[in-house]
mmCIF file of C-alpha atoms and ligand atoms in Angstrom:
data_model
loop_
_atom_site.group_PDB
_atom_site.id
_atom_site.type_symbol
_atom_site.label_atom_id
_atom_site.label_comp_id
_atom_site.label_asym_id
_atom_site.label_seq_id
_atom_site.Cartn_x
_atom_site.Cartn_y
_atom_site.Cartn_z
ATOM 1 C CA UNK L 1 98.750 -94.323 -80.034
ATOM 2 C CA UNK L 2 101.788 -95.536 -78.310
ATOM 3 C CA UNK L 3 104.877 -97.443 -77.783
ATOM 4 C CA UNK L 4 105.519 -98.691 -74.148
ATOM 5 C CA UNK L 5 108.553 -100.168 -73.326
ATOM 6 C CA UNK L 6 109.012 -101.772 -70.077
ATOM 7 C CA UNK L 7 112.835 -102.974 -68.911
ATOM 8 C CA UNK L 8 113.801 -103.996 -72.473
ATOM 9 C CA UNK L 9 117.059 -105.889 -73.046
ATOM 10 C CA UNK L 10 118.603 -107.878 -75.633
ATOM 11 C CA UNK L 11 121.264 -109.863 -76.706
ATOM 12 C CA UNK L 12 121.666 -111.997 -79.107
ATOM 13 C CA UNK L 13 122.153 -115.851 -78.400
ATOM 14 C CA UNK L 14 126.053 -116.057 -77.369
ATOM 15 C CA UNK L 15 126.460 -112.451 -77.230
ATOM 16 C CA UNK L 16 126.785 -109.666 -75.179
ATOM 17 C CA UNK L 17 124.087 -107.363 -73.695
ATOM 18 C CA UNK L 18 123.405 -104.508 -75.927
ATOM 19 C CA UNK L 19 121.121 -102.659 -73.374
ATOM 20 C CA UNK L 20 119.136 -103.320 -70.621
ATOM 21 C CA UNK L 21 116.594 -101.585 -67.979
ATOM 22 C CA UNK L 22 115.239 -99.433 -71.048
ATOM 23 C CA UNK L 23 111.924 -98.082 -69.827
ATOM 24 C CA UNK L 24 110.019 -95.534 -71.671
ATOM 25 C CA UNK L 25 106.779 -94.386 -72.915
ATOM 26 C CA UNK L 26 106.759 -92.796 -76.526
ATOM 27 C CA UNK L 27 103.268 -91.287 -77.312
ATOM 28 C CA UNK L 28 101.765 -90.146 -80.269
ATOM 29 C CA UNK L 29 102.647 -86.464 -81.720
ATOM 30 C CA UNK L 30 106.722 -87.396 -81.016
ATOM 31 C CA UNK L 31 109.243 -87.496 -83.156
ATOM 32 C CA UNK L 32 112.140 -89.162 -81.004
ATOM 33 C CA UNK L 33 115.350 -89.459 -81.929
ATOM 34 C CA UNK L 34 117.170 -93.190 -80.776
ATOM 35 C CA UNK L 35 120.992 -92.274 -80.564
ATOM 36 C CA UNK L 36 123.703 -94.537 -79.372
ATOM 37 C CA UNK L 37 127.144 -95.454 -80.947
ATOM 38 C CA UNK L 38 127.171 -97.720 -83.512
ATOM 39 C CA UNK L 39 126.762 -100.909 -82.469
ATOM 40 C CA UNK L 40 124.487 -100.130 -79.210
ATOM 41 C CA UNK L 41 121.129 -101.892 -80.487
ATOM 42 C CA UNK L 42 119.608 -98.845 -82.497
ATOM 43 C CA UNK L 43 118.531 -100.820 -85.272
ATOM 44 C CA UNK L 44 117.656 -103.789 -83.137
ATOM 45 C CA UNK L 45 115.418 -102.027 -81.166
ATOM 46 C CA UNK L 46 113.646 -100.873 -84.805
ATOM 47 C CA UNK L 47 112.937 -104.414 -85.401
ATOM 48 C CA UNK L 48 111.855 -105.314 -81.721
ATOM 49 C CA UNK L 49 109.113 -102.479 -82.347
ATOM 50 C CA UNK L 50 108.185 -103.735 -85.543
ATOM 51 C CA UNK L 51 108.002 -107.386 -84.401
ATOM 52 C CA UNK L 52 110.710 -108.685 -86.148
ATOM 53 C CA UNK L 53 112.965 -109.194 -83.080
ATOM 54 C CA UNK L 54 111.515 -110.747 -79.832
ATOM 55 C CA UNK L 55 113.609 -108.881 -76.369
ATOM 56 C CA UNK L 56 115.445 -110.860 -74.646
ATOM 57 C CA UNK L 57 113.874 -109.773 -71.526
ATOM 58 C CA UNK L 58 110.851 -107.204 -70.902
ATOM 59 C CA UNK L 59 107.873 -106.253 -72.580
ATOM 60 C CA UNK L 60 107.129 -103.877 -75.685
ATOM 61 C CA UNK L 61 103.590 -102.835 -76.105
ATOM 62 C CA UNK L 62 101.586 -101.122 -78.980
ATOM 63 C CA UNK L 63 98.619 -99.229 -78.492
ATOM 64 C CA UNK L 64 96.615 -98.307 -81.739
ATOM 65 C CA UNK L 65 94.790 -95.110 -82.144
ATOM 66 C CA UNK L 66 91.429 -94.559 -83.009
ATOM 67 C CA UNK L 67 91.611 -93.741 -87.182
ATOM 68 C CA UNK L 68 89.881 -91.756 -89.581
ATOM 69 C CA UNK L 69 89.855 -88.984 -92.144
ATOM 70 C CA UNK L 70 93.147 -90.825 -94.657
ATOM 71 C CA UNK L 71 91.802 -94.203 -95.143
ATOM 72 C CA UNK L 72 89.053 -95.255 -97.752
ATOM 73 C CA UNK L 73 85.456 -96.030 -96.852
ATOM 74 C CA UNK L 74 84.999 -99.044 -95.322
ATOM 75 C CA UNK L 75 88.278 -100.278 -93.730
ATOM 76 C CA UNK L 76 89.357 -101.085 -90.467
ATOM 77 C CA UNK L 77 90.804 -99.603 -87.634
ATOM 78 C CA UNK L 78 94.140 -101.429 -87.638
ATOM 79 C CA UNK L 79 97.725 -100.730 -86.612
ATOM 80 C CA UNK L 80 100.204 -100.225 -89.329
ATOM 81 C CA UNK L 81 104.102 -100.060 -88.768
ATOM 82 C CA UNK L 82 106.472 -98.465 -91.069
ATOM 83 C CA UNK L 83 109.745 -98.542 -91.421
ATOM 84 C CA UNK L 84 112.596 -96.951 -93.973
ATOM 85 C CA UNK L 85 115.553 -98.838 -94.321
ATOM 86 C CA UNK L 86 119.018 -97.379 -93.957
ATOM 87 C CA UNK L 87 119.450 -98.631 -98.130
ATOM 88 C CA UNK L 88 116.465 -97.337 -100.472
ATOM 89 C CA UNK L 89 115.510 -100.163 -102.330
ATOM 90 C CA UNK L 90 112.298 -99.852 -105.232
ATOM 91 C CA UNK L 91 111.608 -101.474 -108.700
ATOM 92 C CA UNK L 92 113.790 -100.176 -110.469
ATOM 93 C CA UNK L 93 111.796 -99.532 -113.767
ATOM 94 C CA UNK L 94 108.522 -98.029 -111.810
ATOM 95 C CA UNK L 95 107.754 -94.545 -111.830
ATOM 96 C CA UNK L 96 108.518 -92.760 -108.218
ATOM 97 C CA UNK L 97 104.694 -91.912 -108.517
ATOM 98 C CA UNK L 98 103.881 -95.391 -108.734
ATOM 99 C CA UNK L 99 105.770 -96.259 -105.744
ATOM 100 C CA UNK L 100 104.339 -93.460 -103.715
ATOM 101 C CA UNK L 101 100.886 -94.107 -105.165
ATOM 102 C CA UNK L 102 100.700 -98.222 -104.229
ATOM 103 C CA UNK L 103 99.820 -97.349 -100.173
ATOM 104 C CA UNK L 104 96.924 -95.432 -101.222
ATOM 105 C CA UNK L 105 96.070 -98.046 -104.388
ATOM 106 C CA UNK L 106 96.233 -100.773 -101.976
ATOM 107 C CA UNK L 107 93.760 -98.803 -99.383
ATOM 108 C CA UNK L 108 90.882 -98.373 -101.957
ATOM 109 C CA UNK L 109 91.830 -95.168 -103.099
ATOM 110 C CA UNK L 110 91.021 -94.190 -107.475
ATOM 111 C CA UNK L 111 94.054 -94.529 -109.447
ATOM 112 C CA UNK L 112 93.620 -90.553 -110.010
ATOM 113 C CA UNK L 113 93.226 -90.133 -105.937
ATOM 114 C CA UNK L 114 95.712 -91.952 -105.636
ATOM 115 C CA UNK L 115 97.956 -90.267 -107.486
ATOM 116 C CA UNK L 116 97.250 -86.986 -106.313
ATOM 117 C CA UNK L 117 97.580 -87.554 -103.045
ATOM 118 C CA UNK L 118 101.148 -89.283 -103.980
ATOM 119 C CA UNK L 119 102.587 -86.103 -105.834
ATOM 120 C CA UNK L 120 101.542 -83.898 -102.494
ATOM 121 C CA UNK L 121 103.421 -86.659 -100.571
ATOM 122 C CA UNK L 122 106.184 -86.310 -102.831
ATOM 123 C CA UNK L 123 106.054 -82.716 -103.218
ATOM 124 C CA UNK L 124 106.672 -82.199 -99.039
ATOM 125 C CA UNK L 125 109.768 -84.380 -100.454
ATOM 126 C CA UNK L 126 111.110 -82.045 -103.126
ATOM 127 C CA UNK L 127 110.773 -84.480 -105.052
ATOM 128 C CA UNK L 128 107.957 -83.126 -107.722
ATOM 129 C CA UNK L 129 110.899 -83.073 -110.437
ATOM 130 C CA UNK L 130 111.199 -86.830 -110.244
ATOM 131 C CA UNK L 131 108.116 -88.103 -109.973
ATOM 132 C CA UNK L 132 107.239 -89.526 -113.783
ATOM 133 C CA UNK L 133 111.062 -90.859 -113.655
ATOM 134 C CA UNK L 134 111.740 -94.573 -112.979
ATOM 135 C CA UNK L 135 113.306 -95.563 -109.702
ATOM 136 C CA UNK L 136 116.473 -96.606 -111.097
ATOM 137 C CA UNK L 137 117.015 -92.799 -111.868
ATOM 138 C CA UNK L 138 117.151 -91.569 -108.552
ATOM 139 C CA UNK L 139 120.006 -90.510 -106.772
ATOM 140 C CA UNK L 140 120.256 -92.060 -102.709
ATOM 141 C CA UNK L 141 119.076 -88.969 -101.373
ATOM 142 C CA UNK L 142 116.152 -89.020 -103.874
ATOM 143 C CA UNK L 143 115.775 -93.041 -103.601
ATOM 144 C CA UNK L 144 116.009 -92.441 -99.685
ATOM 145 C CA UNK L 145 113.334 -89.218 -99.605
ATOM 146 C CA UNK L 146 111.141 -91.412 -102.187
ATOM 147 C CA UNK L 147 110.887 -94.165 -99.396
ATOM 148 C CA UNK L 148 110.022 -91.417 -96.834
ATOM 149 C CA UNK L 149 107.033 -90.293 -98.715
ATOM 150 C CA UNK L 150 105.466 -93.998 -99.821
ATOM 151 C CA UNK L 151 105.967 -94.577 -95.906
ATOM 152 C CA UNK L 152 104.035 -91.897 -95.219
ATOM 153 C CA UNK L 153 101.305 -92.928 -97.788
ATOM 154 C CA UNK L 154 100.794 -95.808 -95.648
ATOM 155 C CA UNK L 155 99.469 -93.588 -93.102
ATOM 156 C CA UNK L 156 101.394 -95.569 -90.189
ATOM 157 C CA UNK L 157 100.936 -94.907 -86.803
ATOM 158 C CA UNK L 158 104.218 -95.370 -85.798
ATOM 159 C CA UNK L 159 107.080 -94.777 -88.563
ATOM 160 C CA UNK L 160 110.203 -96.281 -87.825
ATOM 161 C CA UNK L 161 113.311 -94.507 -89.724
ATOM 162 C CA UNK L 162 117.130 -95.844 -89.767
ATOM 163 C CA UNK L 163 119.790 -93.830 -90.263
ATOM 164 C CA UNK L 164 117.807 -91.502 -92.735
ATOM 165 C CA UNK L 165 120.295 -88.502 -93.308
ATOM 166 C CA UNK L 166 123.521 -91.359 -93.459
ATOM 167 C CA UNK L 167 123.593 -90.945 -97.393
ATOM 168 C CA UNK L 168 123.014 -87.329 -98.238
ATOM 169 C CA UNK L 169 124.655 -84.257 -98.794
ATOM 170 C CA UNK L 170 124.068 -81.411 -95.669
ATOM 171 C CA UNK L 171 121.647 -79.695 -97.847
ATOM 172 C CA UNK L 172 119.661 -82.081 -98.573
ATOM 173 C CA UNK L 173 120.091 -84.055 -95.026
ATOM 174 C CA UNK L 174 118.807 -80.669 -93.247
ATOM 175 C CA UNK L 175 115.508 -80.658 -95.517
ATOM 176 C CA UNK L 176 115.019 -84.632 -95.052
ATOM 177 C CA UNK L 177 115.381 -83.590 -91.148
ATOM 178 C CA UNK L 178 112.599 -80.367 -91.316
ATOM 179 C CA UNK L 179 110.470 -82.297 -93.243
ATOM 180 C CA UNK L 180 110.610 -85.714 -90.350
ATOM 181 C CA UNK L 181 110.400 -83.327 -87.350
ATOM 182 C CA UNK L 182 107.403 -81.812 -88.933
ATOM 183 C CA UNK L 183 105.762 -84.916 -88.747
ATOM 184 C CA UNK L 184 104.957 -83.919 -84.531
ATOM 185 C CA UNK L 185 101.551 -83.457 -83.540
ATOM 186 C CA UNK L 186 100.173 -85.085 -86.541
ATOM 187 C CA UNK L 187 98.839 -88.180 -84.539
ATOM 188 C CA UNK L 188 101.886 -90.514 -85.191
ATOM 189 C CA UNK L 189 104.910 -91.740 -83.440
ATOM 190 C CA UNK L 190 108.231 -91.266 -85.073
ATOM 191 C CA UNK L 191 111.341 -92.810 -83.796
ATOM 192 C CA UNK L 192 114.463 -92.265 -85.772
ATOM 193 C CA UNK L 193 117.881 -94.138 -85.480
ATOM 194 C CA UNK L 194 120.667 -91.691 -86.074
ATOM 195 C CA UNK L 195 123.874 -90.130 -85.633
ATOM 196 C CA UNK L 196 123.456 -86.821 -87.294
ATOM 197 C CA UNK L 197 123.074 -84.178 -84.631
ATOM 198 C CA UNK L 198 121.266 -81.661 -86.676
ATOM 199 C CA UNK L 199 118.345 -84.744 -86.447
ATOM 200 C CA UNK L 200 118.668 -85.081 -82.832
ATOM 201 C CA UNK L 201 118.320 -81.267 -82.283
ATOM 202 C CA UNK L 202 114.820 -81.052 -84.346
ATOM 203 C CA UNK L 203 113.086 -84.122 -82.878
ATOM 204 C CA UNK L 204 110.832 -83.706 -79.546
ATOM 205 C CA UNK L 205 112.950 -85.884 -77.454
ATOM 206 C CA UNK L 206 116.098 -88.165 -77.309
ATOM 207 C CA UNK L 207 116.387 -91.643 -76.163
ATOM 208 C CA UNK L 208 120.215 -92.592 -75.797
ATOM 209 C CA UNK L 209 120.952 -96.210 -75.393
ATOM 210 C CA UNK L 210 124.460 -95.474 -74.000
ATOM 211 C CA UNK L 211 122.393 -95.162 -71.170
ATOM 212 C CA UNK L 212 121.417 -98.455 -70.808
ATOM 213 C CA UNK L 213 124.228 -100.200 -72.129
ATOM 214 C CA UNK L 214 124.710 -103.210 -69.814
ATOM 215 C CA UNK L 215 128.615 -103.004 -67.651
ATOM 216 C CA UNK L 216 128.299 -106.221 -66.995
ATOM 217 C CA UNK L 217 131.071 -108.834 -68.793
ATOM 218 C CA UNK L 218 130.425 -110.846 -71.480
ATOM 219 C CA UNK L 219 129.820 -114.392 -69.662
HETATM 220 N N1 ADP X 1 120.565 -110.982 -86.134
HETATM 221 C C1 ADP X 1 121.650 -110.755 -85.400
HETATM 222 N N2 ADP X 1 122.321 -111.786 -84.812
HETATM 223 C C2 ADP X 1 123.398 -111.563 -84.061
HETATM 224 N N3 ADP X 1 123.912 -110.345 -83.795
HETATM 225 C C3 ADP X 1 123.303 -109.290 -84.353
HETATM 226 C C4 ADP X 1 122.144 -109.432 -85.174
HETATM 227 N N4 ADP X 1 121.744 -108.197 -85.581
HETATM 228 C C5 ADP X 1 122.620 -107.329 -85.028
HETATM 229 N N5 ADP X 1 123.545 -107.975 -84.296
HETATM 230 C C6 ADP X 1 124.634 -107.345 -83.524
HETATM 231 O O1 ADP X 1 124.029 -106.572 -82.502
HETATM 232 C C7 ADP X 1 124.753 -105.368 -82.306
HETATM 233 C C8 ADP X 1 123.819 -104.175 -82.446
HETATM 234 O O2 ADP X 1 123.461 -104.020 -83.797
HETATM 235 P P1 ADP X 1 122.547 -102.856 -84.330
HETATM 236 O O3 ADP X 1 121.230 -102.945 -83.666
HETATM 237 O O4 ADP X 1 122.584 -102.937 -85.802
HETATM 238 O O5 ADP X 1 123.305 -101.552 -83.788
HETATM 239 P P2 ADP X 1 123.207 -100.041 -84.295
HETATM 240 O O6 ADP X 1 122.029 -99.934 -85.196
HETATM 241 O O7 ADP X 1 123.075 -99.238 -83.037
HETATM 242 O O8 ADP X 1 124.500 -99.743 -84.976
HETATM 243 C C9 ADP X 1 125.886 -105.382 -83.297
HETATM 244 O O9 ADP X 1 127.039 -105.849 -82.636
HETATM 245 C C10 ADP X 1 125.432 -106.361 -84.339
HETATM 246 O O10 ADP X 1 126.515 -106.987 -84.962
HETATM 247 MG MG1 MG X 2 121.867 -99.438 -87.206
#
């Protein structure tokens, strides 16, 4: 599994380069952290990953990775994306477990499998307490770590996280940051958009786009 990127740039159609020249190779087992100041394309570079956003110029590629033991009987080798949002969103009268549980549903998984495998999600979490409550309960950090774990349950191969430590308190922010970091060497790539330095010190490797922020003038 990985993410090449060869001389990405983008702007947006009147507007000024946010970065250019950025050539990398993120493989799987890293956690990298995307830093830049706000503004520099962090989040834009998210969706280009994802698909969502086509560069301007250069070439992103994904290579998938040979699956196995977390999916059901049956399915296909295929290469899933995800992504958590800066703002948690969820129904807001489901159960947390229901929203953690709906990856694994929607893979072929029992409803009891399902759910097992959900509360161990949301247990790495801390968020075992919550799990019968409705979404609508939650606090952000709890809304933002629930998110965290039903990406997870999606078994991605590459997770793509925005500004995940933005809304929480340092305690909490430190434990959301342990428990992303630990996600190295499990076969995945993670890439995570932030500004929180105790984020950037934990992951496996930094890619700064203030390094490739284009000098040239806004034509
Ligand atoms: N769809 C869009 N159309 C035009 N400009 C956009 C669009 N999305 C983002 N931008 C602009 O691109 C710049 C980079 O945005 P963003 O990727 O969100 O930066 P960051 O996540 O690093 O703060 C910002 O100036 C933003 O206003
Ligand atoms: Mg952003």
């Amino acid at each position: 599994m990985s993410v090449s990127l060869e001389a990405v740039g983008h702007r947006f159609a009147g507007g000024p380069w946010l970065f250019r020249g950025l050539t990398d190779m993120i493989t799987e087992g890293e956690v990298v952290a995307l830093v830049g100041p706000s503004g520099s394309g962090k989040s834009t570079l998210l969706s280009m990953i994802s698909g969502w956003v086509t560069p301007a110029e250069g070439k992103i590629h994904l290579e998938a990775r040979t699956r196995s033991s977390d999916n059901a009987p049956g399915s296909q080798p295929t290469l899933t994306i995800a992504w958590v949002f800066q703002n948690p969103h969820g129904v807001p009268g489901r159960s947390v477990l229901d929203h953690v549980a709906l990856p694994f549903l929607a893979k072929g998984f029992a409803s009891k499998d399902a759910d097992v495998k959900a509360r161990s999600l949301l247990s790495d979490f801390c968020l075992d307490q919550v799990a019968d409550r409705p979404f609508k309960t939650l606090s952000g950090g709890e809304a933002q770590r629930m998110l965290l774990a039903r990406a997870l349950a999606s078994h991605p191969d590459i997770l793509l996280v925005d500004e995940p430590t933005a809304q929480l308190d340092q305690r909490t922010a430190a434990h959301v940051a342990d428990t992303l970091t630990a996600l190295r060497n499990r076969g995945l790539v993670v890439l995570i958009a932030t500004h929180d330095p105790h984020v950037r010190d934990r992951c496996t490797r930094v890619i700064d786009l203030a390094a490739y922020a284009s000098e040239e003038e806004v034509a």
